[in-house]
mmCIF file of C-alpha atoms in Angstrom:
data_model
loop_
_atom_site.group_PDB
_atom_site.id
_atom_site.type_symbol
_atom_site.label_atom_id
_atom_site.label_comp_id
_atom_site.label_asym_id
_atom_site.label_seq_id
_atom_site.Cartn_x
_atom_site.Cartn_y
_atom_site.Cartn_z
ATOM 1 C CA SER A 10 0.000 0.000 0.000
ATOM 2 C CA LYS A 11 3.023 2.301 0.357
ATOM 3 C CA LEU A 12 4.145 1.788 -3.229
ATOM 4 C CA PRO A 13 3.594 4.647 -5.707
ATOM 5 C CA PRO A 14 0.540 4.335 -8.017
ATOM 6 C CA GLU A 15 2.633 3.841 -11.146
ATOM 7 C CA GLN A 16 4.258 0.787 -9.585
ATOM 8 C CA LEU A 17 0.954 -0.578 -8.280
ATOM 9 C CA ALA A 18 -0.418 -0.312 -11.819
ATOM 10 C CA ARG A 19 2.279 -2.740 -13.021
ATOM 11 C CA LEU A 20 1.752 -5.359 -10.299
ATOM 12 C CA PRO A 21 -0.948 -8.063 -10.663
ATOM 13 C CA ALA A 22 -3.412 -8.373 -7.775
ATOM 14 C CA GLY A 23 -3.238 -12.170 -7.885
ATOM 15 C CA ILE A 24 -0.694 -14.885 -8.538
ATOM 16 C CA PRO A 25 -1.037 -16.425 -12.017
ATOM 17 C CA PRO A 26 -0.752 -20.199 -12.511
ATOM 18 C CA PRO A 27 2.592 -21.551 -13.686
ATOM 19 C CA GLY A 28 3.219 -20.687 -17.325
ATOM 20 C CA VAL A 29 0.512 -17.995 -17.452
ATOM 21 C CA ALA A 30 1.521 -14.371 -17.941
ATOM 22 C CA PRO A 31 -0.678 -11.630 -16.443
ATOM 23 C CA ASN A 32 -2.535 -9.499 -18.953
ATOM 24 C CA LEU A 33 -3.029 -6.111 -17.346
ATOM 25 C CA ILE A 34 -3.638 -4.268 -20.624
ATOM 26 C CA ASP A 35 -6.615 -6.088 -22.169
ATOM 27 C CA PRO A 36 -7.633 -8.890 -19.782
ATOM 28 C CA PRO A 37 -10.097 -11.546 -20.980
ATOM 29 C CA THR A 38 -13.378 -11.791 -19.075
ATOM 30 C CA ILE A 39 -16.480 -13.975 -18.954
ATOM 31 C CA GLY A 40 -18.475 -11.280 -17.197
ATOM 32 C CA TYR A 41 -20.325 -10.099 -20.287
ATOM 33 C CA TYR A 42 -21.577 -13.619 -21.051
ATOM 34 C CA VAL A 43 -23.164 -13.686 -17.595
ATOM 35 C CA LEU A 44 -24.737 -10.275 -18.218
ATOM 36 C CA GLY A 45 -26.222 -11.590 -21.471
ATOM 37 C CA ALA A 46 -27.782 -14.601 -19.748
ATOM 38 C CA GLY A 47 -28.962 -12.399 -16.895
ATOM 39 C CA SER A 48 -30.618 -9.962 -19.296
ATOM 40 C CA VAL A 49 -32.724 -12.765 -20.797
ATOM 41 C CA LEU A 50 -33.778 -13.991 -17.351
ATOM 42 C CA MET A 51 -34.606 -10.473 -16.221
ATOM 43 C CA LEU A 52 -36.772 -9.903 -19.301
ATOM 44 C CA ILE A 53 -38.732 -13.118 -18.681
ATOM 45 C CA MET A 54 -39.187 -12.168 -15.023
ATOM 46 C CA LEU A 55 -40.466 -8.677 -15.841
ATOM 47 C CA VAL A 56 -42.975 -10.039 -18.361
ATOM 48 C CA CYS A 57 -44.288 -12.586 -15.836
ATOM 49 C CA VAL A 58 -44.585 -9.950 -13.115
ATOM 50 C CA ALA A 59 -46.333 -7.498 -15.436
ATOM 51 C CA LEU A 60 -48.927 -10.156 -16.300
ATOM 52 C CA ARG A 61 -49.337 -11.042 -12.627
ATOM 53 C CA LEU A 62 -49.996 -7.443 -11.637
ATOM 54 C CA TYR A 63 -52.354 -7.031 -14.572
ATOM 55 C CA MET A 64 -54.394 -10.024 -13.356
ATOM 56 C CA ALA A 65 -54.362 -8.681 -9.788
ATOM 57 C CA ILE A 66 -55.919 -5.420 -10.926
ATOM 58 C CA ARG A 67 -58.298 -7.123 -13.341
ATOM 59 C CA VAL A 68 -59.584 -9.787 -10.915
ATOM 60 C CA ARG A 69 -59.317 -8.186 -7.461
ATOM 61 C CA GLY A 70 -59.000 -4.514 -8.328
ATOM 62 C CA HIS A 71 -56.100 -4.144 -5.864
ATOM 63 C CA PHE A 72 -52.764 -5.665 -4.903
ATOM 64 C CA ALA A 73 -52.637 -8.380 -2.247
ATOM 65 C CA ALA A 74 -49.754 -8.714 0.230
ATOM 66 C CA ALA A 75 -48.022 -11.279 -2.027
ATOM 67 C CA ASP A 76 -48.187 -8.819 -4.930
ATOM 68 C CA TRP A 77 -46.455 -6.116 -2.894
ATOM 69 C CA THR A 78 -43.656 -8.475 -1.820
ATOM 70 C CA THR A 79 -43.279 -9.438 -5.483
ATOM 71 C CA VAL A 80 -42.875 -5.777 -6.425
ATOM 72 C CA ALA A 81 -40.274 -5.344 -3.663
ATOM 73 C CA ALA A 82 -38.419 -8.462 -4.836
ATOM 74 C CA VAL A 83 -38.422 -7.236 -8.449
ATOM 75 C CA ILE A 84 -37.008 -3.864 -7.407
ATOM 76 C CA GLY A 85 -34.335 -5.641 -5.386
ATOM 77 C CA THR A 86 -33.483 -7.997 -8.254
ATOM 78 C CA CYS A 87 -33.159 -5.082 -10.678
ATOM 79 C CA TYR A 88 -30.901 -3.345 -8.149
ATOM 80 C CA TYR A 89 -28.757 -6.472 -7.883
ATOM 81 C CA PHE A 90 -28.470 -6.881 -11.651
ATOM 82 C CA ILE A 91 -27.428 -3.238 -12.021
ATOM 83 C CA VAL A 92 -24.749 -3.737 -9.336
ATOM 84 C CA VAL A 93 -23.475 -6.812 -11.178
ATOM 85 C CA CYS A 94 -23.366 -4.829 -14.443
ATOM 86 C CA PHE A 95 -21.261 -2.127 -12.783
ATOM 87 C CA GLY A 96 -19.155 -4.834 -11.161
ATOM 88 C CA VAL A 97 -18.316 -6.421 -14.497
ATOM 89 C CA GLN A 98 -17.509 -3.068 -16.102
ATOM 90 C CA LYS A 99 -15.835 -1.193 -13.258
ATOM 91 C CA VAL A 100 -14.402 -3.868 -10.953
ATOM 92 C CA GLY A 101 -13.661 -6.609 -13.442
ATOM 93 C CA PHE A 102 -15.906 -9.362 -12.080
ATOM 94 C CA GLY A 103 -15.443 -12.344 -14.365
ATOM 95 C CA THR A 104 -11.748 -11.513 -14.836
ATOM 96 C CA HIS A 105 -8.944 -13.413 -13.151
ATOM 97 C CA MET A 106 -7.450 -11.345 -10.371
ATOM 98 C CA TYR A 107 -3.953 -11.869 -11.733
ATOM 99 C CA ASP A 108 -5.108 -9.983 -14.847
ATOM 100 C CA LEU A 109 -6.052 -6.976 -12.701
ATOM 101 C CA SER A 110 -3.523 -4.603 -11.172
ATOM 102 C CA LEU A 111 -3.173 -3.802 -7.496
ATOM 103 C CA LEU A 112 -3.976 -0.194 -8.320
ATOM 104 C CA HIS A 113 -7.241 -1.279 -9.924
ATOM 105 C CA MET A 114 -8.255 -3.309 -6.843
ATOM 106 C CA LYS A 115 -7.528 -0.347 -4.544
ATOM 107 C CA THR A 116 -10.058 1.998 -6.125
ATOM 108 C CA LYS A 117 -13.069 3.454 -4.337
ATOM 109 C CA GLU A 118 -15.397 1.965 -6.972
ATOM 110 C CA THR A 119 -14.154 -1.565 -6.252
ATOM 111 C CA ALA A 120 -14.834 -1.231 -2.534
ATOM 112 C CA ILE A 121 -18.284 0.338 -2.938
ATOM 113 C CA ILE A 122 -19.541 -2.098 -5.590
ATOM 114 C CA SER A 123 -18.238 -5.066 -3.597
ATOM 115 C CA PHE A 124 -20.055 -3.736 -0.532
ATOM 116 C CA MET A 125 -23.303 -3.241 -2.457
ATOM 117 C CA SER A 126 -23.164 -6.759 -3.885
ATOM 118 C CA ASN A 127 -22.885 -8.311 -0.409
ATOM 119 C CA GLY A 128 -24.882 -7.060 2.581
ATOM 120 C CA PRO A 129 -27.809 -5.189 0.975
ATOM 121 C CA THR A 130 -28.413 -8.081 -1.429
ATOM 122 C CA HIS A 131 -29.557 -10.374 1.371
ATOM 123 C CA LEU A 132 -32.612 -8.180 1.969
ATOM 124 C CA ILE A 133 -33.945 -9.241 -1.451
ATOM 125 C CA TRP A 134 -34.325 -12.898 -0.459
ATOM 126 C CA PRO A 135 -36.920 -12.530 2.321
ATOM 127 C CA CYS A 136 -39.091 -10.400 0.011
ATOM 128 C CA ALA A 137 -38.946 -12.991 -2.785
ATOM 129 C CA LYS A 138 -39.527 -15.950 -0.477
ATOM 130 C CA SER A 139 -42.258 -14.210 1.493
ATOM 131 C CA THR A 140 -44.221 -14.009 -1.763
ATOM 132 C CA PHE A 141 -44.532 -17.795 -1.777
ATOM 133 C CA PHE A 142 -45.577 -18.074 1.864
ATOM 134 C CA LEU A 143 -48.186 -15.340 1.464
ATOM 135 C CA MET A 144 -49.464 -16.969 -1.711
ATOM 136 C CA TYR A 145 -49.749 -20.341 0.033
ATOM 137 C CA LEU A 146 -51.746 -18.702 2.811
ATOM 138 C CA GLN A 147 -54.203 -17.540 0.154
ATOM 139 C CA LEU A 148 -54.398 -20.775 -1.806
ATOM 140 C CA PHE A 149 -54.312 -23.317 1.019
ATOM 141 C CA ARG A 150 -55.764 -21.393 3.985
ATOM 142 C CA PRO A 151 -58.068 -24.253 5.123
ATOM 143 C CA LEU A 152 -54.983 -26.417 5.802
ATOM 144 C CA LYS A 153 -53.995 -25.584 9.366
ATOM 145 C CA TRP A 154 -50.610 -27.315 9.259
ATOM 146 C CA LEU A 155 -49.650 -25.374 6.130
ATOM 147 C CA ARG A 156 -50.650 -22.050 7.680
ATOM 148 C CA TYR A 157 -48.344 -22.644 10.637
ATOM 149 C CA SER A 158 -45.599 -23.879 8.287
ATOM 150 C CA CYS A 159 -45.864 -20.595 6.371
ATOM 151 C CA TYR A 160 -45.671 -18.551 9.569
ATOM 152 C CA VAL A 161 -42.544 -20.441 10.625
ATOM 153 C CA GLY A 162 -41.021 -19.975 7.174
ATOM 154 C CA LEU A 163 -41.724 -16.243 7.184
ATOM 155 C CA ALA A 164 -40.220 -15.772 10.646
ATOM 156 C CA LEU A 165 -37.080 -17.818 9.961
ATOM 157 C CA ASN A 166 -36.395 -16.228 6.570
ATOM 158 C CA TRP A 167 -36.724 -12.656 7.781
ATOM 159 C CA ALA A 168 -34.739 -13.314 10.971
ATOM 160 C CA PHE A 169 -31.887 -15.029 9.130
ATOM 161 C CA TYR A 170 -31.544 -12.715 6.144
ATOM 162 C CA VAL A 171 -31.877 -9.479 8.104
ATOM 163 C CA SER A 172 -29.232 -10.632 10.587
ATOM 164 C CA ILE A 173 -26.853 -11.831 7.863
ATOM 165 C CA SER A 174 -27.376 -8.602 5.907
ATOM 166 C CA ILE A 175 -26.494 -6.458 8.906
ATOM 167 C CA THR A 176 -23.469 -8.655 9.669
ATOM 168 C CA GLN A 177 -22.201 -8.455 6.086
ATOM 169 C CA MET A 178 -22.607 -4.688 5.927
ATOM 170 C CA VAL A 179 -20.778 -4.181 9.233
ATOM 171 C CA ILE A 180 -17.919 -6.410 8.075
ATOM 172 C CA THR A 181 -17.503 -4.923 4.597
ATOM 173 C CA ALA A 182 -18.170 -1.248 5.355
ATOM 174 C CA PRO A 183 -15.166 0.998 6.081
ATOM 175 C CA ALA A 184 -14.361 1.691 9.698
ATOM 176 C CA PRO A 185 -15.134 5.203 11.029
ATOM 177 C CA GLY A 186 -12.749 7.625 9.355
ATOM 178 C CA GLN A 187 -11.468 4.984 6.920
ATOM 179 C CA PRO A 188 -11.682 5.788 3.178
ATOM 180 C CA TRP A 189 -13.646 3.384 0.989
ATOM 181 C CA ALA A 190 -10.544 2.597 -1.058
ATOM 182 C CA GLU A 191 -8.833 1.148 2.021
ATOM 183 C CA SER A 192 -11.777 -0.950 3.220
ATOM 184 C CA PHE A 193 -11.597 -3.674 0.567
ATOM 185 C CA ALA A 194 -9.792 -6.951 1.379
ATOM 186 C CA THR A 195 -8.913 -5.925 4.939
ATOM 187 C CA PRO A 196 -8.702 -8.671 7.604
ATOM 188 C CA SER A 197 -12.207 -7.651 8.722
ATOM 189 C CA TYR A 198 -13.526 -7.768 5.167
ATOM 190 C CA LEU A 199 -12.093 -11.230 4.534
ATOM 191 C CA ARG A 200 -14.238 -12.653 7.347
ATOM 192 C CA THR A 201 -17.190 -12.336 5.003
ATOM 193 C CA PHE A 202 -15.930 -15.354 3.036
ATOM 194 C CA LYS A 203 -16.634 -17.551 6.078
ATOM 195 C CA LEU A 204 -20.329 -16.634 5.871
ATOM 196 C CA CYS A 205 -20.784 -17.478 2.192
ATOM 197 C CA VAL A 206 -21.289 -21.256 2.360
ATOM 198 C CA PRO A 207 -23.599 -21.204 5.439
ATOM 199 C CA THR A 208 -25.710 -18.479 3.812
ATOM 200 C CA ALA A 209 -26.003 -20.397 0.545
ATOM 201 C CA SER A 210 -26.837 -23.577 2.479
ATOM 202 C CA PHE A 211 -29.705 -21.838 4.268
ATOM 203 C CA SER A 212 -30.963 -20.585 0.916
ATOM 204 C CA LEU A 213 -31.043 -24.144 -0.435
ATOM 205 C CA VAL A 214 -32.880 -25.467 2.623
ATOM 206 C CA SER A 215 -35.465 -22.679 2.424
ATOM 207 C CA ASP A 216 -35.955 -23.248 -1.323
ATOM 208 C CA VAL A 217 -36.591 -26.959 -0.770
ATOM 209 C CA TYR A 218 -38.974 -26.094 2.076
ATOM 210 C CA ILE A 219 -40.881 -23.631 -0.117
ATOM 211 C CA MET A 220 -41.169 -26.124 -2.979
ATOM 212 C CA ALA A 221 -42.179 -29.020 -0.717
ATOM 213 C CA LEU A 222 -45.125 -27.274 1.001
ATOM 214 C CA PRO A 223 -47.457 -27.042 -2.021
ATOM 215 C CA MET A 224 -46.461 -30.521 -3.211
ATOM 216 C CA ILE A 225 -47.552 -32.031 0.098
ATOM 217 C CA ALA A 226 -50.727 -29.946 0.123
ATOM 218 C CA ILE A 227 -51.638 -30.953 -3.439
ATOM 219 C CA SER A 228 -51.213 -34.654 -2.634
ATOM 220 C CA HIS A 229 -54.029 -34.373 -0.061
ATOM 221 C CA LEU A 230 -56.476 -32.499 -2.314
ATOM 222 C CA GLN A 231 -59.434 -34.229 -3.960
ATOM 223 C CA LEU A 232 -58.196 -33.720 -7.513
ATOM 224 C CA SER A 233 -57.721 -35.998 -10.461
ATOM 225 C CA THR A 234 -54.230 -37.274 -11.132
ATOM 226 C CA ALA A 235 -53.995 -35.098 -14.246
ATOM 227 C CA LYS A 236 -54.910 -31.942 -12.314
ATOM 228 C CA LYS A 237 -52.512 -32.797 -9.499
ATOM 229 C CA PHE A 238 -49.764 -33.256 -12.039
ATOM 230 C CA GLY A 239 -50.592 -29.938 -13.703
ATOM 231 C CA VAL A 240 -50.656 -27.976 -10.450
ATOM 232 C CA GLY A 241 -47.513 -29.749 -9.233
ATOM 233 C CA ALA A 242 -45.693 -28.932 -12.461
ATOM 234 C CA MET A 243 -46.637 -25.273 -12.040
ATOM 235 C CA PHE A 244 -44.958 -25.076 -8.630
ATOM 236 C CA GLY A 245 -42.272 -27.556 -9.668
ATOM 237 C CA THR A 246 -40.523 -24.880 -11.720
ATOM 238 C CA GLY A 247 -39.092 -23.866 -8.349
ATOM 239 C CA PHE A 248 -36.805 -26.898 -8.726
ATOM 240 C CA ILE A 249 -34.622 -24.646 -10.883
ATOM 241 C CA CYS A 250 -34.145 -22.410 -7.827
ATOM 242 C CA CYS A 251 -33.040 -25.426 -5.790
ATOM 243 C CA CYS A 252 -30.500 -26.310 -8.481
ATOM 244 C CA ALA A 253 -29.230 -22.725 -8.526
ATOM 245 C CA SER A 254 -28.899 -22.767 -4.720
ATOM 246 C CA SER A 255 -26.932 -26.009 -4.899
ATOM 247 C CA LEU A 256 -24.571 -24.544 -7.489
ATOM 248 C CA SER A 257 -24.245 -21.421 -5.358
ATOM 249 C CA ILE A 258 -22.953 -23.537 -2.458
ATOM 250 C CA TYR A 259 -20.370 -25.086 -4.775
ATOM 251 C CA TRP A 260 -19.137 -21.743 -6.126
ATOM 252 C CA GLN A 261 -19.154 -20.120 -2.697
ATOM 253 C CA TYR A 262 -16.902 -22.930 -1.543
ATOM 254 C CA ARG A 263 -14.626 -22.395 -4.558
ATOM 255 C CA ILE A 264 -14.371 -18.713 -3.625
ATOM 256 C CA PHE A 265 -13.540 -19.608 -0.023
ATOM 257 C CA LYS A 266 -10.731 -21.857 -1.225
ATOM 258 C CA ASN A 267 -9.549 -19.426 -3.932
ATOM 259 C CA GLN A 268 -9.842 -16.002 -2.331
ATOM 260 C CA SER A 269 -6.825 -14.795 -4.309
ATOM 261 C CA ASP A 270 -8.932 -15.165 -7.493
ATOM 262 C CA TYR A 271 -12.152 -13.774 -6.024
ATOM 263 C CA THR A 272 -13.025 -11.554 -8.984
ATOM 264 C CA TYR A 273 -13.208 -14.559 -11.326
ATOM 265 C CA TYR A 274 -15.129 -17.070 -9.219
ATOM 266 C CA VAL A 275 -17.635 -14.563 -7.860
ATOM 267 C CA ILE A 276 -19.212 -14.116 -11.300
ATOM 268 C CA PHE A 277 -20.597 -17.658 -11.070
ATOM 269 C CA VAL A 278 -22.190 -16.822 -7.732
ATOM 270 C CA PHE A 279 -23.751 -13.750 -9.304
ATOM 271 C CA LEU A 280 -25.177 -15.916 -12.087
ATOM 272 C CA THR A 281 -26.706 -18.433 -9.664
ATOM 273 C CA TYR A 282 -28.184 -15.577 -7.629
ATOM 274 C CA ILE A 283 -29.731 -13.977 -10.723
ATOM 275 C CA ILE A 284 -31.157 -17.356 -11.769
ATOM 276 C CA GLU A 285 -32.581 -18.008 -8.320
ATOM 277 C CA MET A 286 -34.075 -14.529 -7.988
ATOM 278 C CA SER A 287 -35.582 -14.234 -11.470
ATOM 279 C CA VAL A 288 -36.824 -17.826 -11.726
ATOM 280 C CA GLY A 289 -38.195 -17.720 -8.184
ATOM 281 C CA ILE A 290 -40.156 -14.542 -8.859
ATOM 282 C CA SER A 291 -41.382 -15.923 -12.201
ATOM 283 C CA THR A 292 -42.498 -19.136 -10.483
ATOM 284 C CA SER A 293 -44.527 -17.161 -7.941
ATOM 285 C CA CYS A 294 -46.410 -15.636 -10.895
ATOM 286 C CA MET A 295 -47.459 -19.015 -12.335
ATOM 287 C CA PRO A 296 -50.917 -19.171 -10.663
ATOM 288 C CA SER A 297 -51.764 -15.762 -12.141
ATOM 289 C CA LEU A 298 -50.497 -16.805 -15.567
ATOM 290 C CA ALA A 299 -52.566 -19.991 -15.359
ATOM 291 C CA ARG A 300 -55.634 -17.913 -14.527
ATOM 292 C CA LEU A 301 -54.902 -15.605 -17.471
ATOM 293 C CA HIS A 302 -54.589 -18.604 -19.819
ATOM 294 C CA LYS A 303 -57.838 -20.075 -18.474
ATOM 295 C CA ASP A 304 -59.715 -16.816 -19.036
ATOM 296 C CA LYS A 305 -58.560 -16.729 -22.622
#
């Protein structure tokens, strides 16, 4: 940190593998491929949400609680995608750290974008997952066991994600009087890597829990096998979220074991998060889309 900027600009931030030369001039990146895939998912999500809100106004004339949490989750997901876009362009997410200079990693933009992609992001999850619990309370209210299961799910999700969000923001924010540029990759900041795998594991457990509730409820309904299969398939799209959560655990572990190449491996976590957010929100819109199709 005491070296002059011109020297920091010539030093790679990571250690390249044997036989690989750092490319600090025009480094290759996979970040823009992730942004392309994310853009498609975001477009699908926005279309599904628009149709859901249209049906809410058309059928009920107002938004229910689940509709408001959907709106909050969409705003949060758009915020997250914008942060990832800035991260790819400004920080170099998707680029190997040995292809980025130490001067580049010491910028204010790197610290701020890294902070915004951590702590605040965890407040998106309880909004998205609350949509499912509130929807289940509407669809399956006569089932007492499911009502209590939804209440437990709501309480646990909000308690966990709010606490982990606050913890992440405290760890990654600069200390009082400390500039943003000096807050990145400090010993305090690096403690955040220890929280990644447990957080992703909780996300997987909650996704499985959310997907299992309607499946169990449907199995006890007096419906034909064909209708049970159709309704189950509608909620079964949430299986994609479970797959994304599982992959997130894997990539979070890879980051933990390869912290010196954080900027490269984190792009895969961003992709799994975007998949989980956008697909999860789209899945919560399926009952409204089914109603729209039936009306037509």
